[in-house]
């Protein structure tokens, strides 16, 4: 499934803030991960429960396991980048994001 040509990629403010703090070599690794998601949007694991709207793609960024949380709407061909963090901090941030959606 190659949809990269007409796919719309959106970023949440939380994701933008996380990207802003990255070094150049980390941004290159992130760009590779995003391009792979654009080629194969269902690559990430679909979460369950409160985070059922979220898919998580695991990849190495500067030799550290990093999780990229995103949602994918096939009918609109939109890839929304939601969260980026190491495993230790990822789910805490995602659950905070989930609470902010409900309020």
JSON list of C-alpha atoms in Angstrom, two decimals:
[
{"chain": "A", "resi": 1, "resn": "UNK", "atom": "CA", "xyz": [0.00, 0.00, 0.00]},
{"chain": "A", "resi": 2, "resn": "UNK", "atom": "CA", "xyz": [1.83, 3.13, -1.17]},
{"chain": "A", "resi": 3, "resn": "UNK", "atom": "CA", "xyz": [-0.13, 6.23, -0.25]},
{"chain": "A", "resi": 4, "resn": "UNK", "atom": "CA", "xyz": [2.79, 8.57, 0.39]},
{"chain": "A", "resi": 5, "resn": "UNK", "atom": "CA", "xyz": [1.96, 10.79, -2.59]},
{"chain": "A", "resi": 6, "resn": "UNK", "atom": "CA", "xyz": [-1.44, 11.98, -1.43]},
{"chain": "A", "resi": 7, "resn": "UNK", "atom": "CA", "xyz": [-1.26, 11.38, 2.33]},
{"chain": "A", "resi": 8, "resn": "UNK", "atom": "CA", "xyz": [-1.79, 14.27, 4.71]},
{"chain": "A", "resi": 9, "resn": "UNK", "atom": "CA", "xyz": [0.48, 14.22, 7.78]},
{"chain": "A", "resi": 10, "resn": "UNK", "atom": "CA", "xyz": [-0.65, 16.18, 10.84]},
{"chain": "A", "resi": 11, "resn": "UNK", "atom": "CA", "xyz": [1.27, 16.85, 14.06]},
{"chain": "A", "resi": 12, "resn": "UNK", "atom": "CA", "xyz": [-0.14, 17.51, 17.51]},
{"chain": "A", "resi": 13, "resn": "UNK", "atom": "CA", "xyz": [1.42, 20.33, 19.55]},
{"chain": "A", "resi": 14, "resn": "UNK", "atom": "CA", "xyz": [2.86, 17.71, 21.94]},
{"chain": "A", "resi": 15, "resn": "UNK", "atom": "CA", "xyz": [4.57, 15.93, 19.06]},
{"chain": "A", "resi": 16, "resn": "UNK", "atom": "CA", "xyz": [5.96, 19.21, 17.66]},
{"chain": "A", "resi": 17, "resn": "UNK", "atom": "CA", "xyz": [7.40, 20.09, 21.07]},
{"chain": "A", "resi": 18, "resn": "UNK", "atom": "CA", "xyz": [9.12, 16.70, 21.33]},
{"chain": "A", "resi": 19, "resn": "UNK", "atom": "CA", "xyz": [10.60, 17.01, 17.83]},
{"chain": "A", "resi": 20, "resn": "UNK", "atom": "CA", "xyz": [11.89, 20.49, 18.55]},
{"chain": "A", "resi": 21, "resn": "UNK", "atom": "CA", "xyz": [14.12, 19.06, 21.33]},
{"chain": "A", "resi": 22, "resn": "UNK", "atom": "CA", "xyz": [15.78, 16.45, 19.07]},
{"chain": "A", "resi": 23, "resn": "UNK", "atom": "CA", "xyz": [19.32, 16.60, 17.68]},
{"chain": "A", "resi": 24, "resn": "UNK", "atom": "CA", "xyz": [19.94, 16.44, 13.92]},
{"chain": "A", "resi": 25, "resn": "UNK", "atom": "CA", "xyz": [20.87, 12.73, 13.91]},
{"chain": "A", "resi": 26, "resn": "UNK", "atom": "CA", "xyz": [17.72, 11.92, 15.90]},
{"chain": "A", "resi": 27, "resn": "UNK", "atom": "CA", "xyz": [15.58, 13.88, 13.44]},
{"chain": "A", "resi": 28, "resn": "UNK", "atom": "CA", "xyz": [17.02, 11.82, 10.56]},
{"chain": "A", "resi": 29, "resn": "UNK", "atom": "CA", "xyz": [16.00, 8.59, 12.31]},
{"chain": "A", "resi": 30, "resn": "UNK", "atom": "CA", "xyz": [12.54, 10.05, 12.98]},
{"chain": "A", "resi": 31, "resn": "UNK", "atom": "CA", "xyz": [12.15, 11.09, 9.34]},
{"chain": "A", "resi": 32, "resn": "UNK", "atom": "CA", "xyz": [12.97, 7.53, 8.24]},
{"chain": "A", "resi": 33, "resn": "UNK", "atom": "CA", "xyz": [10.36, 6.16, 10.64]},
{"chain": "A", "resi": 34, "resn": "UNK", "atom": "CA", "xyz": [7.70, 8.61, 9.41]},
{"chain": "A", "resi": 35, "resn": "UNK", "atom": "CA", "xyz": [8.46, 7.78, 5.77]},
{"chain": "A", "resi": 36, "resn": "UNK", "atom": "CA", "xyz": [8.09, 4.08, 6.51]},
{"chain": "A", "resi": 37, "resn": "UNK", "atom": "CA", "xyz": [4.71, 4.81, 8.14]},
{"chain": "A", "resi": 38, "resn": "UNK", "atom": "CA", "xyz": [3.64, 6.81, 5.11]},
{"chain": "A", "resi": 39, "resn": "UNK", "atom": "CA", "xyz": [4.43, 3.79, 2.92]},
{"chain": "A", "resi": 40, "resn": "UNK", "atom": "CA", "xyz": [2.80, 1.29, 5.29]},
{"chain": "A", "resi": 41, "resn": "UNK", "atom": "CA", "xyz": [0.39, 3.10, 7.69]},
{"chain": "A", "resi": 42, "resn": "UNK", "atom": "CA", "xyz": [-0.71, -0.10, 9.44]},
{"chain": "A", "resi": 43, "resn": "UNK", "atom": "CA", "xyz": [2.87, -0.92, 10.47]},
{"chain": "A", "resi": 44, "resn": "UNK", "atom": "CA", "xyz": [2.36, 0.10, 14.09]},
{"chain": "A", "resi": 45, "resn": "UNK", "atom": "CA", "xyz": [0.60, -2.00, 16.71]},
{"chain": "A", "resi": 46, "resn": "UNK", "atom": "CA", "xyz": [-3.00, -1.01, 17.46]},
{"chain": "A", "resi": 47, "resn": "UNK", "atom": "CA", "xyz": [-3.50, -0.40, 21.19]},
{"chain": "A", "resi": 48, "resn": "UNK", "atom": "CA", "xyz": [-6.46, -1.54, 23.29]},
{"chain": "A", "resi": 49, "resn": "UNK", "atom": "CA", "xyz": [-8.67, 0.03, 25.95]},
{"chain": "A", "resi": 50, "resn": "UNK", "atom": "CA", "xyz": [-8.45, 3.79, 26.51]},
{"chain": "A", "resi": 51, "resn": "UNK", "atom": "CA", "xyz": [-5.77, 4.07, 23.81]},
{"chain": "A", "resi": 52, "resn": "UNK", "atom": "CA", "xyz": [-7.71, 2.14, 21.13]},
{"chain": "A", "resi": 53, "resn": "UNK", "atom": "CA", "xyz": [-7.46, 5.12, 18.77]},
{"chain": "A", "resi": 54, "resn": "UNK", "atom": "CA", "xyz": [-3.66, 4.87, 18.88]},
{"chain": "A", "resi": 55, "resn": "UNK", "atom": "CA", "xyz": [-1.13, 2.88, 16.87]},
{"chain": "A", "resi": 56, "resn": "UNK", "atom": "CA", "xyz": [2.45, 2.60, 18.13]},
{"chain": "A", "resi": 57, "resn": "UNK", "atom": "CA", "xyz": [5.49, 2.14, 15.89]},
{"chain": "A", "resi": 58, "resn": "UNK", "atom": "CA", "xyz": [8.71, 1.11, 17.64]},
{"chain": "A", "resi": 59, "resn": "UNK", "atom": "CA", "xyz": [12.02, 2.13, 16.07]},
{"chain": "A", "resi": 60, "resn": "UNK", "atom": "CA", "xyz": [15.62, 2.90, 17.00]},
{"chain": "A", "resi": 61, "resn": "UNK", "atom": "CA", "xyz": [16.56, 6.57, 17.31]},
{"chain": "A", "resi": 62, "resn": "UNK", "atom": "CA", "xyz": [20.25, 7.13, 18.10]},
{"chain": "A", "resi": 63, "resn": "UNK", "atom": "CA", "xyz": [20.53, 3.51, 19.32]},
{"chain": "A", "resi": 64, "resn": "UNK", "atom": "CA", "xyz": [17.62, 3.89, 21.76]},
{"chain": "A", "resi": 65, "resn": "UNK", "atom": "CA", "xyz": [14.22, 2.26, 21.40]},
{"chain": "A", "resi": 66, "resn": "UNK", "atom": "CA", "xyz": [11.68, 4.98, 20.72]},
{"chain": "A", "resi": 67, "resn": "UNK", "atom": "CA", "xyz": [7.91, 4.80, 20.37]},
{"chain": "A", "resi": 68, "resn": "UNK", "atom": "CA", "xyz": [5.98, 6.87, 17.86]},
{"chain": "A", "resi": 69, "resn": "UNK", "atom": "CA", "xyz": [2.27, 7.11, 18.57]},
{"chain": "A", "resi": 70, "resn": "UNK", "atom": "CA", "xyz": [-0.05, 7.97, 15.70]},
{"chain": "A", "resi": 71, "resn": "UNK", "atom": "CA", "xyz": [-3.55, 7.55, 14.41]},
{"chain": "A", "resi": 72, "resn": "UNK", "atom": "CA", "xyz": [-4.46, 6.68, 10.85]},
{"chain": "A", "resi": 73, "resn": "UNK", "atom": "CA", "xyz": [-7.74, 7.47, 9.12]},
{"chain": "A", "resi": 74, "resn": "UNK", "atom": "CA", "xyz": [-7.93, 5.41, 5.98]},
{"chain": "A", "resi": 75, "resn": "UNK", "atom": "CA", "xyz": [-11.09, 7.02, 4.61]},
{"chain": "A", "resi": 76, "resn": "UNK", "atom": "CA", "xyz": [-9.43, 10.48, 4.65]},
{"chain": "A", "resi": 77, "resn": "UNK", "atom": "CA", "xyz": [-5.83, 9.26, 4.11]},
{"chain": "A", "resi": 78, "resn": "UNK", "atom": "CA", "xyz": [-4.54, 11.19, 7.14]},
{"chain": "A", "resi": 79, "resn": "UNK", "atom": "CA", "xyz": [-1.60, 10.19, 9.31]},
{"chain": "A", "resi": 80, "resn": "UNK", "atom": "CA", "xyz": [-1.74, 12.09, 12.61]},
{"chain": "A", "resi": 81, "resn": "UNK", "atom": "CA", "xyz": [1.47, 12.04, 14.66]},
{"chain": "A", "resi": 82, "resn": "UNK", "atom": "CA", "xyz": [0.52, 12.18, 18.33]},
{"chain": "A", "resi": 83, "resn": "UNK", "atom": "CA", "xyz": [3.43, 11.27, 20.61]},
{"chain": "A", "resi": 84, "resn": "UNK", "atom": "CA", "xyz": [7.15, 10.54, 20.58]},
{"chain": "A", "resi": 85, "resn": "UNK", "atom": "CA", "xyz": [9.09, 9.27, 23.60]},
{"chain": "A", "resi": 86, "resn": "UNK", "atom": "CA", "xyz": [11.15, 6.47, 25.06]},
{"chain": "A", "resi": 87, "resn": "UNK", "atom": "CA", "xyz": [9.17, 3.52, 26.39]},
{"chain": "A", "resi": 88, "resn": "UNK", "atom": "CA", "xyz": [9.42, 4.69, 30.01]},
{"chain": "A", "resi": 89, "resn": "UNK", "atom": "CA", "xyz": [7.69, 8.02, 29.33]},
{"chain": "A", "resi": 90, "resn": "UNK", "atom": "CA", "xyz": [5.48, 7.14, 26.38]},
{"chain": "A", "resi": 91, "resn": "UNK", "atom": "CA", "xyz": [2.38, 5.67, 28.00]},
{"chain": "A", "resi": 92, "resn": "UNK", "atom": "CA", "xyz": [2.25, 8.28, 30.76]},
{"chain": "A", "resi": 93, "resn": "UNK", "atom": "CA", "xyz": [2.19, 11.00, 28.08]},
{"chain": "A", "resi": 94, "resn": "UNK", "atom": "CA", "xyz": [-0.38, 9.16, 25.99]},
{"chain": "A", "resi": 95, "resn": "UNK", "atom": "CA", "xyz": [-2.74, 8.68, 28.90]},
{"chain": "A", "resi": 96, "resn": "UNK", "atom": "CA", "xyz": [-2.47, 12.42, 29.66]},
{"chain": "A", "resi": 97, "resn": "UNK", "atom": "CA", "xyz": [-3.28, 13.12, 26.00]},
{"chain": "A", "resi": 98, "resn": "UNK", "atom": "CA", "xyz": [-6.26, 10.75, 26.19]},
{"chain": "A", "resi": 99, "resn": "UNK", "atom": "CA", "xyz": [-7.62, 12.58, 29.26]},
{"chain": "A", "resi": 100, "resn": "UNK", "atom": "CA", "xyz": [-7.28, 15.94, 27.47]},
{"chain": "A", "resi": 101, "resn": "UNK", "atom": "CA", "xyz": [-9.40, 14.59, 24.58]},
{"chain": "A", "resi": 102, "resn": "UNK", "atom": "CA", "xyz": [-12.21, 13.67, 26.96]},
{"chain": "A", "resi": 103, "resn": "UNK", "atom": "CA", "xyz": [-12.29, 17.03, 28.79]}
]
